[in-house]
Short mmCIF file of C-alpha atoms in Angstrom, two decimals:
data_model
loop_
_atom_site.label_atom_id
_atom_site.label_comp_id
_atom_site.label_asym_id
_atom_site.label_seq_id
_atom_site.Cartn_x
_atom_site.Cartn_y
_atom_site.Cartn_z
CA MET C 152 83.54 112.54 153.35
CA ARG C 153 81.95 114.94 155.70
CA ALA C 154 78.60 115.79 153.97
CA LEU C 155 77.13 112.65 154.79
CA TYR C 156 77.32 112.08 158.47
CA THR C 157 76.36 116.28 158.30
CA ALA C 158 73.51 115.85 156.24
CA ALA C 159 73.12 112.55 158.68
CA THR C 160 72.59 114.96 162.02
CA GLY C 161 69.86 116.65 159.88
CA MET C 162 67.18 113.59 159.49
CA ALA C 163 68.26 113.13 162.80
CA ALA C 164 67.30 116.83 164.23
CA GLN C 165 63.90 116.35 161.58
CA GLU C 166 63.00 113.42 162.92
CA LEU C 167 63.22 114.40 166.24
CA ASN C 168 61.10 117.82 165.41
CA VAL C 169 58.29 115.46 163.83
CA GLN C 170 57.84 113.78 167.34
CA VAL C 171 57.45 116.74 168.82
CA ILE C 172 54.73 118.58 166.31
CA SER C 173 53.05 114.89 166.30
CA ASN C 174 52.97 115.24 170.06
CA ASN C 175 51.07 118.59 170.20
CA ILE C 176 48.81 117.64 167.16
CA ALA C 177 47.34 114.18 169.28
CA ASN C 178 46.66 116.98 172.49
CA MET C 179 45.63 118.75 171.04
CA ARG C 180 41.74 118.21 172.38
CA THR C 181 44.21 117.47 175.67
CA THR C 182 42.52 120.13 178.59
CA GLY C 183 45.47 122.01 179.59
CA TYR C 184 47.50 120.40 177.53
CA LYS C 185 50.81 123.50 176.88
CA LYS C 186 52.55 122.75 173.16
CA GLN C 187 56.29 122.13 173.19
CA ARG C 188 58.94 122.75 170.25
CA ALA C 189 62.08 121.49 169.41
CA ALA C 190 64.78 123.75 169.45
CA PHE C 191 68.58 122.54 167.59
CA GLN C 192 71.69 124.31 167.27
CA ASP C 193 74.62 124.42 165.40
CA LEU C 194 77.16 121.53 165.95
CA ILE C 195 80.62 122.45 166.28
CA TYR C 196 83.08 124.21 163.68
CA ASP C 197 86.20 123.11 161.76
CA HIS C 198 88.34 126.38 160.95
CA VAL C 199 90.68 124.64 157.86
CA ARG C 200 92.09 128.66 158.57
CA ARG C 201 91.60 130.28 161.18
CA VAL C 202 90.21 133.40 161.66
CA GLY C 203 92.91 136.40 162.29
CA ALA C 204 96.04 133.86 161.23
CA GLN C 205 98.98 135.45 159.52
CA ALA C 206 98.21 135.32 155.49
CA SER C 207 102.22 136.72 154.44
CA ASP C 208 104.97 137.77 155.89
CA GLN C 209 104.53 141.54 156.08
CA GLY C 210 101.68 140.46 158.96
CA THR C 211 98.54 140.38 156.60
CA MET C 212 95.50 138.60 158.60
CA ILE C 213 93.44 136.36 156.90
CA PRO C 214 89.86 138.08 157.50
CA VAL C 215 87.93 135.72 156.35
CA GLY C 216 88.80 131.23 158.09
CA VAL C 217 87.22 128.84 156.37
CA ASP C 218 85.39 127.22 158.87
CA ILE C 219 83.11 124.25 157.94
CA GLY C 220 80.57 123.21 160.47
CA GLY C 221 79.25 118.78 161.91
CA GLY C 222 75.73 119.68 161.64
CA VAL C 223 72.53 120.27 163.89
CA LYS C 224 72.21 119.02 167.45
CA THR C 225 68.82 119.21 169.84
CA VAL C 226 68.81 121.33 172.36
CA GLY C 227 65.84 120.82 174.49
CA THR C 228 62.07 120.70 173.15
CA PRO C 229 60.48 124.02 175.88
CA ARG C 230 57.54 123.95 176.67
CA LEU C 231 54.95 126.71 175.13
CA MET C 232 53.57 128.14 178.55
CA GLY C 233 50.54 130.60 176.31
CA GLN C 234 46.81 130.91 176.98
CA GLY C 235 44.58 128.39 175.63
CA THR C 236 41.66 128.89 175.42
CA LEU C 237 38.67 128.82 177.20
CA SER C 238 35.59 126.75 176.15
CA ILE C 239 32.11 126.97 178.14
CA THR C 240 31.11 123.46 179.79
CA GLY C 241 28.59 123.56 181.74
CA ASN C 242 29.54 121.67 184.74
CA ASP C 243 30.02 123.24 187.18
CA LEU C 244 33.23 121.71 188.40
CA ASP C 245 34.76 122.63 185.39
CA VAL C 246 37.70 125.48 186.11
CA ALA C 247 39.73 127.33 183.74
CA ILE C 248 42.75 129.24 184.50
CA ARG C 249 43.34 132.70 183.34
CA GLY C 250 46.72 134.14 183.79
CA GLU C 251 49.50 132.47 185.46
CA GLY C 252 49.12 129.42 188.06
CA PHE C 253 48.71 125.74 188.94
CA PHE C 254 46.34 123.19 190.30
CA LYS C 255 47.90 121.88 192.98
CA ILE C 256 46.98 118.17 193.06
CA GLN C 257 48.12 115.65 196.42
CA MET C 258 49.17 112.53 194.98
CA THR C 259 48.59 109.00 196.68
CA ASP C 260 51.95 109.64 198.43
CA GLY C 261 51.37 112.98 199.12
CA THR C 262 53.85 114.51 196.93
CA PHE C 263 52.58 117.75 195.14
CA THR C 264 52.18 118.06 191.58
CA TYR C 265 50.94 120.52 188.99
CA THR C 266 47.99 120.59 186.77
CA ARG C 267 46.34 123.26 184.29
CA ASP C 268 43.60 120.78 184.13
CA GLY C 269 40.29 121.90 185.58
CA SER C 270 38.17 118.89 184.90
CA PHE C 271 37.38 118.14 188.72
CA SER C 272 34.54 115.98 189.89
CA THR C 273 34.15 114.94 193.77
CA ASP C 274 35.01 111.25 195.20
CA SER C 275 32.58 108.91 197.28
CA GLN C 276 33.89 111.60 200.60
CA GLY C 277 32.82 114.67 198.55
CA ARG C 278 36.33 116.36 198.31
CA ILE C 279 37.21 117.49 194.96
CA VAL C 280 39.40 115.19 193.03
CA ASN C 281 41.00 115.28 189.35
CA ALA C 282 40.42 113.08 186.48
CA GLN C 283 42.40 110.35 188.38
CA GLY C 284 41.21 110.89 191.70
CA ASN C 285 43.64 112.91 192.90
CA LEU C 286 42.64 115.48 195.55
CA LEU C 287 42.80 118.98 195.45
CA GLN C 288 44.78 121.23 197.66
CA PRO C 289 43.75 122.31 200.07
CA THR C 290 40.96 119.60 199.88
CA ILE C 291 37.57 121.02 199.63
CA THR C 292 34.74 119.04 200.79
CA ILE C 293 31.48 119.41 199.40
CA PRO C 294 28.27 118.84 201.22
CA THR C 295 26.00 116.02 200.26
CA ALA C 296 22.56 117.87 199.97
CA SER C 297 24.28 120.77 198.83
CA SER C 298 23.34 122.71 195.39
CA GLN C 299 24.50 125.80 193.57
CA LEU C 300 28.14 124.88 193.69
CA SER C 301 29.90 128.35 193.16
CA ILE C 302 33.71 129.49 192.32
CA ASN C 303 33.88 132.72 192.13
CA SER C 304 37.07 134.25 190.37
CA ALA C 305 39.02 134.08 192.92
CA GLY C 306 39.32 130.47 193.85
CA GLN C 307 35.86 130.50 196.33
CA VAL C 308 34.42 127.42 196.68
CA SER C 309 30.06 128.31 197.79
CA VAL C 310 27.23 126.31 197.83
CA ILE C 311 23.93 126.25 199.45
CA VAL C 312 23.24 124.40 202.42
CA PRO C 313 19.36 122.90 202.42
CA GLY C 314 17.49 125.37 204.71
CA THR C 315 19.41 128.06 204.53
CA THR C 316 19.17 130.56 202.08
CA THR C 317 22.91 132.25 201.75
CA PRO C 318 26.04 130.46 200.53
CA THR C 319 28.10 128.83 202.19
CA VAL C 320 32.06 129.21 201.68
CA LEU C 321 33.56 126.01 201.95
CA GLY C 322 37.09 127.05 201.16
CA THR C 323 39.20 128.53 198.44
CA ILE C 324 40.66 126.85 195.69
CA ASN C 325 44.90 128.11 196.04
CA LEU C 326 46.94 128.59 192.69
CA THR C 327 50.66 127.81 192.61
CA ARG C 328 53.13 129.72 190.55
CA PHE C 329 57.02 128.87 189.61
CA ILE C 330 59.20 131.77 188.09
CA ASN C 331 59.95 129.36 185.05
CA LYS C 332 56.74 127.47 184.97
CA ALA C 333 58.80 126.39 181.15
CA GLY C 334 61.36 124.01 183.53
CA LEU C 335 58.51 121.33 184.77
CA ASN C 336 58.96 118.01 184.07
CA PRO C 337 55.75 116.53 182.38
CA ILE C 338 55.03 113.66 183.86
CA GLY C 339 51.71 112.91 182.42
CA ASP C 340 47.90 112.03 183.04
CA ASN C 341 48.71 116.33 182.24
CA LEU C 342 50.36 116.59 185.44
CA PHE C 343 53.76 118.66 186.32
CA THR C 344 56.19 118.14 188.88
CA GLU C 345 58.56 121.08 190.48
CA THR C 346 62.48 120.96 189.31
CA PRO C 347 65.47 123.05 190.13
CA ALA C 348 64.74 124.84 186.30
CA SER C 349 61.74 126.01 187.40
CA GLY C 350 62.09 127.45 191.25
CA PRO C 351 60.44 126.62 194.21
CA PRO C 352 56.04 126.83 194.02
CA GLN C 353 54.26 130.31 195.60
CA ASP C 354 51.43 129.13 196.94
CA GLY C 355 48.75 132.52 196.08
CA ILE C 356 44.80 133.17 195.28
CA ALA C 357 43.86 133.48 192.08
CA ASN C 358 43.13 136.71 191.03
CA ALA C 359 45.92 138.73 193.56
CA ASP C 360 49.71 138.87 193.13
CA GLY C 361 49.40 138.06 189.47
CA PHE C 362 47.73 135.13 189.65
CA GLY C 363 45.64 134.92 186.94
CA ASP C 364 41.62 134.31 187.80
CA MET C 365 39.37 131.52 188.15
CA GLN C 366 36.25 130.97 185.89
CA GLN C 367 34.02 128.46 186.12
CA ARG C 368 32.42 126.32 184.11
CA ASN C 369 35.21 126.79 181.84
CA LEU C 370 37.85 124.75 180.28
CA GLU C 371 41.40 125.82 179.09
CA GLN C 372 41.80 123.84 175.71
CA ALA C 373 45.30 123.01 173.90
CA ASN C 374 47.56 126.35 173.25
CA VAL C 375 48.17 124.42 170.00
CA GLU C 376 47.66 125.34 166.91
CA VAL C 377 46.21 123.25 164.27
CA VAL C 378 48.24 125.79 161.31
CA THR C 379 50.78 126.22 162.73
CA GLU C 380 51.83 122.49 163.99
CA ILE C 381 50.99 121.34 160.02
CA SER C 382 52.67 124.07 158.65
CA ASP C 383 55.51 123.54 160.83
CA LEU C 384 55.23 119.35 159.47
CA ILE C 385 55.45 120.26 156.60
CA ALA C 386 58.44 121.89 157.49
CA ALA C 387 59.89 119.73 158.98
CA GLN C 388 59.50 116.78 156.06
CA ARG C 389 60.73 119.05 153.65
CA ALA C 390 63.64 119.78 155.41
CA TYR C 391 64.38 116.09 156.43
CA GLU C 392 63.88 115.43 152.41
CA MET C 393 66.71 117.82 151.49
CA ASN C 394 68.82 115.98 153.87
CA ALA C 395 68.07 112.96 152.46
CA LYS C 396 68.53 114.71 148.64
CA VAL C 397 72.51 115.84 150.24
CA ILE C 398 72.92 112.62 150.83
CA SER C 399 72.49 110.70 147.79
CA ALA C 400 74.65 113.91 145.98
CA ALA C 401 77.28 113.30 148.49
CA ASP C 402 77.21 109.91 147.13
CA GLN C 403 77.29 110.23 144.11
CA MET C 404 80.41 112.29 144.69
CA LEU C 405 81.78 109.28 146.24
CA GLN C 406 80.42 107.22 143.49
CA SER C 407 82.33 109.13 140.48
CA THR C 408 86.09 109.60 142.56
CA SER C 409 85.78 105.40 142.92
CA GLY C 410 84.84 105.45 139.30
CA MET C 411 87.84 106.70 137.87
CA PHE C 412 89.43 103.14 139.10
CA ARG C 413 88.83 100.89 136.25
CA MET T 132 100.53 115.91 132.30
CA GLU T 133 101.04 115.48 135.11
CA ASN T 134 99.19 118.75 136.09
CA LEU T 135 96.22 118.39 134.84
CA GLY T 136 95.14 115.41 137.37
CA LEU T 137 96.75 117.93 140.68
CA VAL T 138 94.84 120.45 139.17
CA GLY T 139 91.20 118.48 138.59
CA LEU T 140 92.37 117.03 142.71
CA SER T 141 92.50 120.59 143.48
CA ARG T 142 88.94 121.51 142.65
CA GLN T 143 88.07 117.71 144.15
CA MET T 144 89.38 118.40 147.63
CA THR T 145 87.18 122.04 147.53
CA LEU T 146 84.18 121.04 146.22
CA ARG T 147 84.31 118.47 148.22
CA ARG T 148 84.35 120.74 151.49
CA GLN T 149 81.41 123.19 149.57
CA MET T 150 79.85 120.52 149.70
CA ASP T 151 79.74 120.22 153.75
CA VAL T 152 79.20 124.03 153.52
CA VAL T 153 76.10 123.56 151.59
CA ALA T 154 74.99 120.19 153.94
CA ASN T 155 75.77 122.10 157.00
CA ASN T 156 73.25 124.79 156.00
CA ILE T 157 70.57 122.12 154.59
CA ALA T 158 70.97 120.52 158.50
CA ASN T 159 70.22 123.45 159.99
CA ILE T 160 67.72 124.84 158.20
CA ASN T 161 65.33 125.26 161.66
CA THR T 162 67.68 126.46 163.76
CA VAL T 163 66.96 129.48 165.50
CA GLY T 164 69.02 132.28 164.39
CA PHE T 165 71.50 130.59 162.67
CA LYS T 166 73.11 131.82 159.31
CA ALA T 167 74.05 130.17 155.75
CA GLU T 168 77.50 130.35 154.79
CA ARG T 169 78.87 130.42 151.33
CA MET T 170 82.36 129.49 150.26
CA LEU T 171 84.61 131.96 148.25
CA PHE T 172 87.40 130.81 146.04
CA GLN T 173 90.79 132.00 144.58
CA GLU T 174 93.09 131.39 142.26
CA TYR T 175 96.68 129.43 143.42
CA LEU T 176 99.17 130.15 141.34
CA SER T 177 102.28 127.42 141.85
CA PRO T 178 105.61 129.25 142.45
CA THR T 179 107.73 128.61 139.89
CA ALA T 180 111.78 128.31 138.84
CA HIS T 181 113.53 131.68 140.06
CA GLU T 182 115.64 131.20 137.41
CA ASP T 183 114.08 131.48 134.10
CA ASN T 184 116.75 131.40 131.82
CA PHE T 185 115.56 128.32 130.46
CA VAL T 186 115.35 127.38 127.15
CA GLY T 187 111.34 127.70 127.01
CA ARG T 188 110.79 130.04 130.56
CA ASP T 189 108.87 128.09 133.63
CA ARG T 190 104.93 128.45 133.18
CA ARG T 191 102.63 128.73 136.23
CA VAL T 192 99.71 126.79 136.88
CA SER T 193 96.23 127.89 138.74
CA PHE T 194 95.08 125.29 141.22
CA VAL T 195 92.33 126.75 143.19
CA GLN T 196 91.44 126.24 145.95
CA ASP T 197 89.49 127.38 149.25
CA ARG T 198 89.08 131.36 150.57
CA ALA T 199 86.85 131.69 153.23
CA THR T 200 83.34 130.89 154.53
CA MET T 201 81.72 133.30 154.08
CA HIS T 202 78.85 134.36 156.95
CA ASP T 203 75.33 135.50 155.23
CA PHE T 204 73.92 137.91 158.08
CA ALA T 205 70.51 138.42 155.97
CA GLY T 206 67.46 138.25 157.94
CA GLY T 207 65.81 135.27 158.83
CA PRO T 208 61.83 134.82 159.03
CA VAL T 209 61.17 136.19 162.19
CA GLU T 210 57.92 133.85 163.26
CA PRO T 211 55.30 134.28 166.40
CA THR T 212 55.57 132.72 168.99
CA LYS T 213 53.76 134.10 171.75
CA ASN T 214 55.94 133.02 173.94
CA PRO T 215 57.23 136.52 176.35
CA LEU T 216 60.55 134.93 176.34
CA ASP T 217 61.95 134.50 172.92
CA VAL T 218 63.17 137.57 170.89
CA ALA T 219 64.19 138.31 167.57
CA ILE T 220 66.37 140.93 166.69
CA ASP T 221 65.54 143.79 164.13
CA GLY T 222 68.61 144.82 162.80
CA ASN T 223 72.40 143.34 163.07
CA ALA T 224 73.05 143.38 166.43
CA PHE T 225 74.14 140.35 168.53
CA LEU T 226 72.48 139.48 172.16
CA GLU T 227 76.19 139.18 174.00
CA VAL T 228 76.05 135.68 175.91
CA GLN T 229 78.15 134.87 178.92
CA THR T 230 79.87 131.11 178.64
CA PRO T 231 82.32 129.95 180.78
CA ALA T 232 84.95 130.30 177.82
CA GLY T 233 84.45 134.17 177.92
CA THR T 234 81.84 136.89 176.37
CA ARG T 235 80.22 134.86 172.45
CA TYR T 236 77.62 136.33 170.46
CA THR T 237 73.97 135.51 169.46
CA ARG T 238 71.54 135.71 166.99
CA ASP T 239 69.05 132.89 168.46
CA GLY T 240 66.74 134.76 171.12
CA SER T 241 64.77 131.29 172.30
CA LEU T 242 65.63 132.27 175.92
CA GLN T 243 64.26 131.21 179.33
CA ILE T 244 64.98 131.75 182.94
CA ASN T 245 66.75 128.58 184.57
CA ASN T 246 66.19 127.83 188.73
CA GLN T 247 68.43 131.24 190.06
CA GLY T 248 65.79 133.48 188.28
CA GLN T 249 68.65 134.36 185.29
CA LEU T 250 67.60 134.70 181.66
CA VAL T 251 69.63 132.39 180.01
CA THR T 252 70.07 130.86 176.40
CA SER T 253 68.71 126.77 175.18
CA SER T 254 71.88 126.78 176.43
CA GLY T 255 71.58 127.50 180.11
CA PHE T 256 73.93 130.53 179.88
CA PRO T 257 73.50 134.04 181.04
CA VAL T 258 71.75 136.80 178.61
CA LEU T 259 73.97 139.59 179.25
CA GLY T 260 72.14 143.43 180.44
CA ASN T 261 74.17 146.18 180.99
CA ASN T 262 74.90 145.17 185.29
CA GLY T 263 75.90 141.77 183.52
CA PRO T 264 73.49 139.08 183.82
CA ILE T 265 69.37 139.42 184.12
CA VAL T 266 68.14 137.96 187.60
CA PHE T 267 63.66 137.73 188.03
CA GLN T 268 63.12 137.57 191.89
CA GLN T 269 60.54 135.01 192.94
CA THR T 270 57.72 137.22 192.52
CA ASP T 271 58.31 138.12 189.58
CA HIS T 272 55.67 137.93 186.59
CA ASP T 273 54.51 140.27 182.96
CA ILE T 274 58.09 140.18 181.58
CA ASN T 275 57.92 142.77 179.04
CA ILE T 276 60.64 143.44 177.47
CA SER T 277 60.19 146.63 175.06
CA GLN T 278 62.49 147.63 171.96
CA ASP T 279 65.28 148.59 173.07
CA GLY T 280 65.74 145.70 175.77
CA THR T 281 64.18 147.19 178.69
CA VAL T 282 62.83 144.36 180.97
CA THR T 283 60.13 145.27 183.64
CA VAL T 284 58.33 142.85 184.84
CA LEU T 285 55.65 143.11 187.44
CA GLU T 286 56.45 142.31 191.11
CA GLY T 287 54.08 140.83 193.81
CA THR T 288 50.73 142.96 194.06
CA ASN T 289 52.39 145.59 192.78
CA ARG T 290 50.83 147.11 189.73
CA VAL T 291 53.32 149.15 188.78
CA ASP T 292 56.28 148.46 185.58
CA SER T 293 60.00 147.83 187.65
CA VAL T 294 63.03 147.26 185.59
CA ARG T 295 65.12 144.95 185.49
CA SER T 296 67.99 145.60 183.05
CA LYS T 297 68.24 145.52 179.86
CA ILE T 298 68.90 143.81 177.70
CA ARG T 299 72.44 144.46 175.51
CA MET T 300 72.56 144.41 172.14
CA VAL T 301 75.96 144.89 170.21
CA GLN T 302 77.47 145.39 166.60
CA PHE T 303 80.90 145.11 165.20
CA ALA T 304 82.41 146.97 162.68
CA SER T 305 83.31 143.84 160.57
CA PRO T 306 80.88 140.88 161.28
CA GLN T 307 82.77 138.33 159.12
CA GLN T 308 85.31 138.41 161.48
CA LEU T 309 82.90 136.91 164.02
CA VAL T 310 84.41 132.40 164.38
CA LYS T 311 80.66 130.46 164.42
CA GLU T 312 81.56 128.23 167.49
CA GLY T 313 78.60 125.73 167.63
CA SER T 314 75.49 126.44 169.28
CA ASN T 315 74.09 129.14 168.03
CA LEU T 316 77.40 130.91 169.25
CA TYR T 317 80.08 133.20 168.01
CA SER T 318 82.92 134.43 169.15
CA ALA T 319 85.11 137.78 168.27
CA GLY T 320 88.34 137.64 167.58
CA PRO T 321 90.97 140.26 170.21
CA GLY T 322 90.88 143.32 167.84
CA ALA T 323 87.05 143.44 167.67
CA ASN T 324 85.11 146.35 169.33
CA PRO T 325 81.59 145.35 170.29
CA GLN T 326 79.48 148.50 169.47
CA GLN T 327 76.62 148.68 171.83
CA SER T 328 74.08 148.55 168.76
CA VAL T 329 71.28 152.08 168.53
CA THR T 330 69.89 151.27 165.72
CA SER T 331 69.01 147.31 166.58
CA LYS T 332 65.20 146.25 167.80
CA LEU T 333 64.49 143.42 169.72
CA ASN T 334 59.93 142.06 169.14
CA GLN T 335 59.32 140.37 172.38
CA GLY T 336 56.90 136.96 170.71
CA PHE T 337 58.83 136.34 167.72
CA ILE T 338 61.82 134.01 167.26
CA GLU T 339 64.26 134.38 164.00
CA ARG T 340 64.44 131.62 161.94
CA SER T 341 67.25 130.17 160.01
CA ASN T 342 68.49 132.52 156.76
CA VAL T 343 68.88 128.87 154.97
CA SER T 344 67.38 129.87 151.65
CA SER T 345 66.20 125.60 150.22
CA VAL T 346 66.31 126.78 146.49
CA THR T 347 69.37 128.57 146.87
CA GLU T 348 71.03 125.29 148.57
CA MET T 349 69.46 123.12 146.41
CA THR T 350 70.83 124.50 143.17
CA ARG T 351 74.69 125.40 145.18
CA MET T 352 74.40 120.73 146.12
CA ILE T 353 73.69 119.95 142.87
CA GLU T 354 76.32 122.18 141.15
CA VAL T 355 78.92 121.47 143.44
CA THR T 356 77.93 117.26 142.51
CA ARG T 357 78.25 117.70 138.96
CA ALA T 358 81.41 119.65 138.82
CA TYR T 359 82.76 116.96 140.98
CA THR T 360 81.36 114.64 138.55
CA GLU T 361 83.07 116.08 135.47
CA LEU T 362 85.98 116.33 137.09
CA SER T 363 85.98 112.50 138.30
CA ASN T 364 85.28 112.22 134.58
CA MET T 365 87.33 114.54 132.97
CA LEU T 366 90.78 112.65 134.95
CA GLN T 367 88.76 109.28 133.89
CA SER T 368 89.54 109.94 130.35
CA GLN T 369 93.47 111.76 131.54
CA GLY T 370 94.02 108.25 132.70
CA ASP T 371 92.35 106.26 129.44
CA SER T 372 95.02 108.54 127.11
CA ARG T 373 97.45 108.08 129.43
CA ARG T 374 97.08 104.38 128.83
CA THR T 375 96.27 104.32 125.36
CA ALA T 376 99.08 106.55 124.67
CA ILE T 377 101.45 103.37 126.53
CA GLU T 378 100.08 100.85 125.47
CA LYS T 379 100.17 101.85 121.83
CA LEU T 380 103.98 103.64 121.67
CA ALA T 381 104.79 99.97 124.04
CA ASP T 382 103.48 98.69 121.29
CA VAL T 383 106.05 96.61 119.62
CA PRO T 384 105.67 95.94 115.51
CA ALA T 385 106.24 92.88 114.96
#
């Protein structure tokens, strides 16, 4: 009975759907998190009567065929890269990107990763690092005794050094853009790496060339909307139940067949 | 007497296939752009003997046969996603997709950009514009897709829209002839003549959900299982009465 297996593919798909939704909900307070959604497609069809086949000797054609589908498959879990809302934190080294672009982070092995999480701090040498202690690129070192750290919308970092009254520019936080940012590979810790699907990274300066601008003392919240996720969760659960009902209905049909023989 | 079993069997076979169709609809309740299928049945009259000068003419027995699965092309609910590469088609058109097997058609507008900058479907097949695949440059950003399918971008520092292509939307005189290929794709037969659609519109930032109605499918499922069980009961009682007949007739009185 094909319906049994068809419904099983449906249950498996909804199970994955719930996994994706629960990961979104789990990360609803994760800075710079981008939600995912499960994408489904129908499986191949069994063409019992193919459309266009000859229906009679007179050359009439079957106008509509009998096609029986085999269920559903998951094609991917694309990430929706929409902007998250900004929340004010008041922390000098919190930076949110409003628009396109990622911060570039240098890992301990020298490779680069990319993030939207702009909750930075300084390490023992005064260098700007991310929450895991990896260096923000290009490296900017903040002198120990400086005050009034300011990051402007173009990413320029400046401080007031003791004994002076005018700000000293320490450097500029660059942004990196990808043609297909949805194709980036998430590696956890709010970090992404480049993939063949994302295209090569293009570095640039915030507030120019279509890059977003930077907002100091702000963090970008996850772009997860709780209402959407919960309604998706309900829909997924009901779909799962319905597929389970199909299985029991198909089972009932089989049972009534086997009941015919006594 | 024998015909009863065969007629019942013909119905049971079609009911099983109808159940398969219902199961596929329900399995695809979350598939973007999926269109539900409906099964149509027809009567099949058994052929009779050509000579009809028997005593008591040959009577025709009517069986049931599944004639077709109709595509239900009603629009599915449209969901806002805020994703600039999601498009929902308002109207009866399809997007044209380039696959290794030839041009295919889809209603699934959850699009992506691949590593070559091409606009592709979630399975990675290029979506066709008026001049073939739609290609973006590395410096493109702020992609805008207008209702008629025109794709514009801002390019680098240039603050003026540059047109990249126009997404082709085609429609068919008889869309029922489209064949579902799986992977949200339809193929068109050799006779089909896709026409550029002028009435359909694209809505950027939306996707069209599956048009499967859970209530309809559940009702149909109940209908199918009940009809199937009834037939089983009927076939069973037929078997029972035959057995009774054999027992009674063979019962030689002492």
